C-alpha positions as semicolon CSV with decimal commas, in nm:
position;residue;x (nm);y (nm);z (nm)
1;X;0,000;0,000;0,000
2;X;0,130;0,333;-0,083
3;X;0,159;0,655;0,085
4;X;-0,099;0,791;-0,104
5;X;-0,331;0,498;-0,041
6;X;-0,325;0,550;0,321
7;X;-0,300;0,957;0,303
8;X;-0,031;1,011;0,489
9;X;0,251;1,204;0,379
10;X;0,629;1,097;0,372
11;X;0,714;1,386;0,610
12;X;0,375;1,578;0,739
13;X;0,091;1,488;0,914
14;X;-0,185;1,220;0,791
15;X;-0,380;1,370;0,500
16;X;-0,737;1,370;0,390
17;X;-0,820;1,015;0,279
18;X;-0,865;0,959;-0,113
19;X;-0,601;1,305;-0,166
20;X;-0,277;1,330;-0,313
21;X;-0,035;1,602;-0,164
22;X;0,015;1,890;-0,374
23;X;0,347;2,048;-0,438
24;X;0,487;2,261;-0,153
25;X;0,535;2,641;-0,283
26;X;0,876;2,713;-0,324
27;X;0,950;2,939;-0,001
28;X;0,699;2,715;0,255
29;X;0,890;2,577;0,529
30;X;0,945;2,233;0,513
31;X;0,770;2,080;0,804
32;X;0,942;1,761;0,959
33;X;0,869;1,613;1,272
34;X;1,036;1,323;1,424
35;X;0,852;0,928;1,429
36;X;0,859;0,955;1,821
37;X;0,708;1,301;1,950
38;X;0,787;1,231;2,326
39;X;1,177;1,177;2,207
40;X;1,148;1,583;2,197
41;X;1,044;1,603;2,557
42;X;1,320;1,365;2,671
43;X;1,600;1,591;2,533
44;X;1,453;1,925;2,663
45;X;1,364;1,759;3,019
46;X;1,654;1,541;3,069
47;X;1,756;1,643;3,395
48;X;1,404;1,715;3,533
49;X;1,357;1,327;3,397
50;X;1,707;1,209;3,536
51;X;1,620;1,304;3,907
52;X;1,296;1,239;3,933
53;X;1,217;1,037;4,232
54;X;0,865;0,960;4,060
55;X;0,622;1,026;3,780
56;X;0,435;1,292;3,966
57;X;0,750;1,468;4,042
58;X;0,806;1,512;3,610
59;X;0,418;1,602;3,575
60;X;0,446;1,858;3,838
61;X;0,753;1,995;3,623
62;X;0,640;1,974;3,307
63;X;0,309;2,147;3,432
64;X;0,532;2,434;3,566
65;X;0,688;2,500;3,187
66;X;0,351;2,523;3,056
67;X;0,286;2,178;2,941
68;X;-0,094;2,126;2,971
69;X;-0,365;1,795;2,892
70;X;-0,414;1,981;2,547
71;X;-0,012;2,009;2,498
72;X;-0,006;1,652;2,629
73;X;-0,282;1,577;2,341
74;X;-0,046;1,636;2,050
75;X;0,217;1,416;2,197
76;X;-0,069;1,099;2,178
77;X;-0,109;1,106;2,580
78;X;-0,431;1,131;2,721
79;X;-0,290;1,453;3,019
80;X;0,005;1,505;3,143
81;X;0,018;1,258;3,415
82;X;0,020;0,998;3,157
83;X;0,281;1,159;2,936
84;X;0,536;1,175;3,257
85;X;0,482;0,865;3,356
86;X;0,636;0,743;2,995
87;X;0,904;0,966;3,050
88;X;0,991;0,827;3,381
89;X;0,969;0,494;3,240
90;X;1,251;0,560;2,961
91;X;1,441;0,794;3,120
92;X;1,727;0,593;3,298
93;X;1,783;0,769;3,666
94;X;2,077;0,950;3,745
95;X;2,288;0,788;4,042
96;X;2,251;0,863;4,356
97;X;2,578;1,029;4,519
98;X;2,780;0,821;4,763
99;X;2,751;1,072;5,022
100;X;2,382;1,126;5,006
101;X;2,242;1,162;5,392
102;X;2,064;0,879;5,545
103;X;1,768;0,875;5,750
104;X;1,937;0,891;6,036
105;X;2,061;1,247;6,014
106;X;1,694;1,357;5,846
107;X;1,552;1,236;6,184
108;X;1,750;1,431;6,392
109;X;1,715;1,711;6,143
110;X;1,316;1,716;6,216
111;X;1,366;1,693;6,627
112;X;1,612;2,004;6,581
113;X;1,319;2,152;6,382
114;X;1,024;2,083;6,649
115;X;1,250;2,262;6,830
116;X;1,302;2,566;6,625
117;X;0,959;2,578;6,641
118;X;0,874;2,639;7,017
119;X;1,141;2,890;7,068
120;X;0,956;3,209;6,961
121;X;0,717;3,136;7,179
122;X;0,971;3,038;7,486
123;X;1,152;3,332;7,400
124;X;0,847;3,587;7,397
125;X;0,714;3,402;7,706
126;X;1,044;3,452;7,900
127;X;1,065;3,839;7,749
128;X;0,751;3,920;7,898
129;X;0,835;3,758;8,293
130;X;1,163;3,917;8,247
131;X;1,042;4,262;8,182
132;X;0,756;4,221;8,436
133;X;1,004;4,156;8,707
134;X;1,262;4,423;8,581
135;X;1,003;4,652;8,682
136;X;1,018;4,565;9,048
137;X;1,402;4,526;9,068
138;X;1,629;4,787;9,121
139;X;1,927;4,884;8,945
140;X;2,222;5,045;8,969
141;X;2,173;5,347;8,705
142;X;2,146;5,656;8,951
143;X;1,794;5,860;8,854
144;X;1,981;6,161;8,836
145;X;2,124;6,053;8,495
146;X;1,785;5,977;8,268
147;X;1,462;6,155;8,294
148;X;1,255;5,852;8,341
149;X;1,304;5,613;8,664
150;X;1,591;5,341;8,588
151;X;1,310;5,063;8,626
152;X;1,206;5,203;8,282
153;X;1,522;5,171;8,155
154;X;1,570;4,845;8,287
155;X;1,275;4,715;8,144
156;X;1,375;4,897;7,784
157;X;1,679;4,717;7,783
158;X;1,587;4,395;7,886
159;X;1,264;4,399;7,608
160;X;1,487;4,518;7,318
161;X;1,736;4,197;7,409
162;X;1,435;3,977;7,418
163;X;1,300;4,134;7,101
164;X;1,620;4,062;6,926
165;X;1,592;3,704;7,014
166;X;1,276;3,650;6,904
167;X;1,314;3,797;6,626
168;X;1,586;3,578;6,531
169;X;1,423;3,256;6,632
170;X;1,095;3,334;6,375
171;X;1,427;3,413;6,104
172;X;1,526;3,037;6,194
173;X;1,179;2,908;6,141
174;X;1,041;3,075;5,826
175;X;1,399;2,925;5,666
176;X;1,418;2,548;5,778
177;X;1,112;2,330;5,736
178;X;0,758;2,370;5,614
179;X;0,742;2,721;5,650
180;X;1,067;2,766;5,446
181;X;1,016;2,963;5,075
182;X;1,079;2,757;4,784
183;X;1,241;3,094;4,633
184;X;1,393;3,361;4,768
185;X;1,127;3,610;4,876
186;X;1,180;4,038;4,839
187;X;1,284;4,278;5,113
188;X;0,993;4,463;5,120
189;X;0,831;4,168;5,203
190;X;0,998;4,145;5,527
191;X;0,958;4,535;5,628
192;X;0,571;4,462;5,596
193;X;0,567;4,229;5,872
194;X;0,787;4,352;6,061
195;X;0,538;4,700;6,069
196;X;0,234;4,424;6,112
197;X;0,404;4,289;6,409
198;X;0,490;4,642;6,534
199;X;0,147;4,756;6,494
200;X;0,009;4,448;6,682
201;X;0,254;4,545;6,957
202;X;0,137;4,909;6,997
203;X;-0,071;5,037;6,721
204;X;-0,400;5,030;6,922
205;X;-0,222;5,256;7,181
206;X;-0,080;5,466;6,906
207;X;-0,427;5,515;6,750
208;X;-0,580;5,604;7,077
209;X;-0,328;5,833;7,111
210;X;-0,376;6,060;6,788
211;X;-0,741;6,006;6,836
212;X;-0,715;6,185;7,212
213;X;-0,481;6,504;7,013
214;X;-0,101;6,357;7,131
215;X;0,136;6,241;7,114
216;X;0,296;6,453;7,279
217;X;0,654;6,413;7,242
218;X;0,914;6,289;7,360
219;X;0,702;6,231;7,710
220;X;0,555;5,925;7,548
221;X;0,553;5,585;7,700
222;X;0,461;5,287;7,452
223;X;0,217;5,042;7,577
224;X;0,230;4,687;7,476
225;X;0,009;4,398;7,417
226;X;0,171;4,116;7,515
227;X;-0,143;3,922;7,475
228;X;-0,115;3,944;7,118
229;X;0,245;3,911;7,091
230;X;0,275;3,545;7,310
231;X;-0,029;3,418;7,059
232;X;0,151;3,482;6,755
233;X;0,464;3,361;6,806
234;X;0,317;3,015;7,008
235;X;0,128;3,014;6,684
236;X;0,421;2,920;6,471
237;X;0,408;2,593;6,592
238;X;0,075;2,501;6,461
239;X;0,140;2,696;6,168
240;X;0,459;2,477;6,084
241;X;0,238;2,152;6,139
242;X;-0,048;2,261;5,920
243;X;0,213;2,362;5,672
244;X;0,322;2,046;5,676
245;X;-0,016;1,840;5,717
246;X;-0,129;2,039;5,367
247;X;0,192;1,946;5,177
248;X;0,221;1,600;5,257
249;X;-0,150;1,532;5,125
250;X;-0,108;1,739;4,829
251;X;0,168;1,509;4,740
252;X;-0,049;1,201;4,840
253;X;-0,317;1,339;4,643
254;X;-0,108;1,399;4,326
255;X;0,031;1,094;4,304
256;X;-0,320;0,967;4,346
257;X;-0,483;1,190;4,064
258;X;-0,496;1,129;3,712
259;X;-0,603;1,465;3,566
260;X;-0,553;1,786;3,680
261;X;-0,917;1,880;3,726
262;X;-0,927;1,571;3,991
263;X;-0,608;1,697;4,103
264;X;-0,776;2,027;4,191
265;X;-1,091;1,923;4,348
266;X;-0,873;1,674;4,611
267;X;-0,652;1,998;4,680
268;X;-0,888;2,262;4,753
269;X;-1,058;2,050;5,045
270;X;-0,722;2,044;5,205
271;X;-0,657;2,364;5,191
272;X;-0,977;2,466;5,384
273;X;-0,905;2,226;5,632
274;X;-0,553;2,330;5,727
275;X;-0,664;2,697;5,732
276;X;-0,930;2,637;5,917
277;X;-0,736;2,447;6,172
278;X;-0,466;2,689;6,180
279;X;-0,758;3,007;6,251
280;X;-0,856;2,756;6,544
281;X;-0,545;2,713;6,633
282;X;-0,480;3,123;6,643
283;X;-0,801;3,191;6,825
284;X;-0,736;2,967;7,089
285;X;-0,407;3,113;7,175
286;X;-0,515;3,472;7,147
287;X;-0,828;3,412;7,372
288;X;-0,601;3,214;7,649
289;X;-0,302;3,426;7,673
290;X;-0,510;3,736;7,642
291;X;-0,666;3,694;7,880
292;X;-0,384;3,511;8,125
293;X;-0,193;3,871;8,065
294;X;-0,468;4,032;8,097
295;X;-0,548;4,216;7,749
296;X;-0,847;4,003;7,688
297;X;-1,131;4,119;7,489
298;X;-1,291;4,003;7,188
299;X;-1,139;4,282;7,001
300;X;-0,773;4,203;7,020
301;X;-0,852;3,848;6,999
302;X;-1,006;3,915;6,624
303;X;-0,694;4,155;6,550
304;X;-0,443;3,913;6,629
305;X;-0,602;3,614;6,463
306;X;-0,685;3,820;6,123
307;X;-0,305;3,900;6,129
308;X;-0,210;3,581;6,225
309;X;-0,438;3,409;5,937
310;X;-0,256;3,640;5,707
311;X;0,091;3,556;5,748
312;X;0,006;3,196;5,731
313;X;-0,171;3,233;5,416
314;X;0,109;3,454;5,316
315;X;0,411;3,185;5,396
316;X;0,238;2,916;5,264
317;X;0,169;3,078;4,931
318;X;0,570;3,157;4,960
319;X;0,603;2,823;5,059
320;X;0,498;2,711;4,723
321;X;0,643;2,922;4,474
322;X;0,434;3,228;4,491
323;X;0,657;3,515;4,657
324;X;0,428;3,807;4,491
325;X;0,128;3,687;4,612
326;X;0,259;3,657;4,896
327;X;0,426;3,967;4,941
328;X;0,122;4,170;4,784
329;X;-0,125;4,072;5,100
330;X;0,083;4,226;5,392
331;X;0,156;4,505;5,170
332;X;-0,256;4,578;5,147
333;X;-0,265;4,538;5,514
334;X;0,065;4,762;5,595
335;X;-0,132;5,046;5,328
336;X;-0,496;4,997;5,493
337;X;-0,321;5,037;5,841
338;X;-0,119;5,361;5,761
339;X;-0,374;5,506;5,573
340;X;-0,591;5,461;5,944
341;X;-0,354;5,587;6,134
342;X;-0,246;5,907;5,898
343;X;-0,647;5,990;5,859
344;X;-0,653;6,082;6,201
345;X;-0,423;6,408;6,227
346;X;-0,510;6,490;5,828
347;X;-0,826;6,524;5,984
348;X;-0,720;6,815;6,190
349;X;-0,615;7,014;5,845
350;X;-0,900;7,281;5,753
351;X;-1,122;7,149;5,511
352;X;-1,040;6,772;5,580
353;X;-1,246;6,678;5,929
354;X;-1,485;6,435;5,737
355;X;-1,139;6,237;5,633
356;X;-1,109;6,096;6,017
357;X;-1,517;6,023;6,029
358;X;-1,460;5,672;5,893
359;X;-1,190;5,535;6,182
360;X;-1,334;5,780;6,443
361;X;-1,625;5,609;6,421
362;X;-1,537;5,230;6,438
363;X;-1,304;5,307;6,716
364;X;-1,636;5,471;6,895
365;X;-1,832;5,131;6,856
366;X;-1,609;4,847;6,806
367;X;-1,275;4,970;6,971
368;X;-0,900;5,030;6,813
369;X;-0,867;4,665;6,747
370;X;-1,111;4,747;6,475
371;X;-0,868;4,887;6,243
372;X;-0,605;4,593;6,192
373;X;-0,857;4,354;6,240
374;X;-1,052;4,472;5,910
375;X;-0,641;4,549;5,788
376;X;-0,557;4,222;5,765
377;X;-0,931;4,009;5,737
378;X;-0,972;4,223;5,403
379;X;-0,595;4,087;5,242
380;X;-0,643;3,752;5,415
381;X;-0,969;3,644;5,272
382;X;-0,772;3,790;4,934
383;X;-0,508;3,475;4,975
384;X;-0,710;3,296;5,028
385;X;-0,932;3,295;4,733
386;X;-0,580;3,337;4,542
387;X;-0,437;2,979;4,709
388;X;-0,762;2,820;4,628
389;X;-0,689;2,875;4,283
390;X;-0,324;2,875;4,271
391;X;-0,261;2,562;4,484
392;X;-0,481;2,385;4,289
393;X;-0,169;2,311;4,003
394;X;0,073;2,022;4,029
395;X;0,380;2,273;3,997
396;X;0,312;2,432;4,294
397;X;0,330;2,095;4,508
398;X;0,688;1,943;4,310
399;X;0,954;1,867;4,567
400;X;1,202;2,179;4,648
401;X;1,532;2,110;4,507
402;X;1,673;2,190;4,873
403;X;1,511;1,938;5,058
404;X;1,527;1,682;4,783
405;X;1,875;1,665;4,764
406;X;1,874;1,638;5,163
407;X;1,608;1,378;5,256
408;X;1,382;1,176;5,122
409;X;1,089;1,382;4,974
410;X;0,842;1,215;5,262
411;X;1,058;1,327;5,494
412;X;1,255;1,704;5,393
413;X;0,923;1,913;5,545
414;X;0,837;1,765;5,839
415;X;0,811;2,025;6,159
């Protein structure tokens, strides 16, 4: 049988039945492709192929370089699950170095890690007993050399040291284990939580403040909530173990899947679990050690768990592979939180009293915990709609390179 009985051509696609290919014009490209499409995909995603520790692992890759079901189509595979699991199948694997870690180091990798974990909140905890009995203790600074009583300055010191600390331990954290980005993440995105955390520290008493016509400097004592400050870093624990609890069955469930759609409707499930767990998890803490400091109330308690819903949502969107989005939702909080606090003496400007109506108001009936809790509910409830969608894709759940090449994929995110 002949090429023209069957309509196909020697070096083009299959042709209408019962036709004869025409002559190509002189300046048409010549269209070749090779016998074995998938041969193409081998070459350009060799090493993606090579190191694969499974097929999932090459569908969540290919599915990050824009390889769809309809670009799986024209390479005769049903979706792209199907088309990596033939390229894991010819694709020999590259060997494993000699020196790779065993599981013996990984598992006293992940107790150093629980660790990590509970020391923001130890730290905070012994900050705020160690400031609360600097205040009682004297010290040997005579009063004659600071205008404010050396108990003050005592306690200054002795906050700023355990400030430091802390800070540094939630530095730790947010770079080993599941709350660790997959990329590296901008600056800016670090100055806007470091003004959310300042804000939760002292921006109710800063707002009352401007509301009452002060501050009048530089006789101006700062008043903390500690309440708010010992739930959110205790809440990094959780955080790390939901983290965790989401990844590890978004893996399960992609090796599971065999479409993306499926894919999708197993991922979005877990996602409302873990953040709901992790909001339970928030008010819980802000409710107990609110009110065991005694800054209880139900406003605080809904300030401190919108801004501790955020920067959950926030990491784990950094977490996997989306530092924008991530960056973009503290960034609306930091802007809706200025702009509240700057209304307030614009207001006093001729002309521009209705300007300070809209927080005067809230802070009349629901209190200055009013203001970052709408802050950060408004961006939060943002992510989230954003991770329901983004989360959804097989890219964003592919093994870091990091952890892969230092434990077993099972094993690299464990808290």
């Amino acid at each position: 049988m002949t090429t023209a009985e069957t309509g196909t051509g020697p070096d083009g696609p299959p042709s209408e039945p019962g036709t004869r290919p025409g002559p190509r014009p002189p300046d048409a490209p010549t269209r070749r492709g090779p016998a074995d499409p998938v041969k193409t995909l081998m070459h350009r995603h060799r090493t993606l192929c090579e190191h694969a520790v499974d097929p999932m692992e090459i569908a969540a890759g290919l599915e990050a370089h824009g390889v769809t079901d309809r670009t799986a189509a024209r390479f005769r595979h049903r979706d792209v699950f199907s088309l990596a699991e033939e390229l894991y199948a010819r694709v020999p694997r590259a060997e494993t170095p000699p020196d790779a870690p065993g599981a013996e180091p990984v598992r006293r990798g992940r107790g150093v890690r629980a660790v990590l974990h509970l020391l923001p909140g130890a730290l905070c905890a012994a900050t705020v007993a160690a400031v609360a009995a600097a205040a009682h203790a004297s010290t040997p600074v005579p009063t004659a050399w600071i205008d404010a009583p050396s108990s003050q300055l005592a306690q200054a010191v002795v906050g700023a040291a355990g400030a430091c600390l802390v800070l540094l331990a939630l530095r730790l954290c947010v770079r080993h284990g599941p709350l660790r980005a997959r990329r590296p993440s901008a600056r800016a995105a670090g100055l806007w939580t470091c003004w959310l955390a300042a804000y939760a520290l002292c921006g109710d008493w800063l707002l009352r403040l401007l509301l009452a016509g002060g501050p009048d400097l530089p006789y101006v004592r700062p008043q903390f909530d500690t309440g708010t400050a010992l739930a959110l870093t205790c809440a990094v624990v959780p955080a790390a173990w939901c983290a965790h609890w989401f990844a590890a069955r978004a893996r399960r469930g992609l090796a599971d899947s065999r479409c993306l759609t499926a894919f999708g409707s197993r991922v979005r499930p877990l996602l409302l679990v873990a953040v709901t767990m992790q909001l339970a998890a928030l008010l819980a803490l802000s409710a107990a050690l609110g009110a065991a400091v005694g800054d209880g109330g139900a406003g605080p308690v809904v300030a401190a768990t919108a801004l501790g819903l955020l920067l959950f949502l926030a990491r784990l969107l950094a977490r996997h592979g989306f530092p924008a989005a991530a960056a973009a939702g503290p960034a609306a909080a930091v802007a809706l939180e200025a702009a509240a606090l700057a209304s307030v003496p614009a207001a006093r400007l001729p002309g521009l009293v209705p300007l300070g109506k809209p927080v005067e108001t809230a802070v009349t009936l629901l209190g200055p915990s009013a203001v970052p809790a709408v802050a950060c509910a408004l961006p939060a409830a943002g992510l989230l709609l954003y991770a329901l969608r983004a989360l959804t894709g097989a890219s964003a759940h592919a093994p870091d390179p990091v952890a892969a090449s230092a434990a077993p994929p099972a094993e690299a995110d464990r808290p």
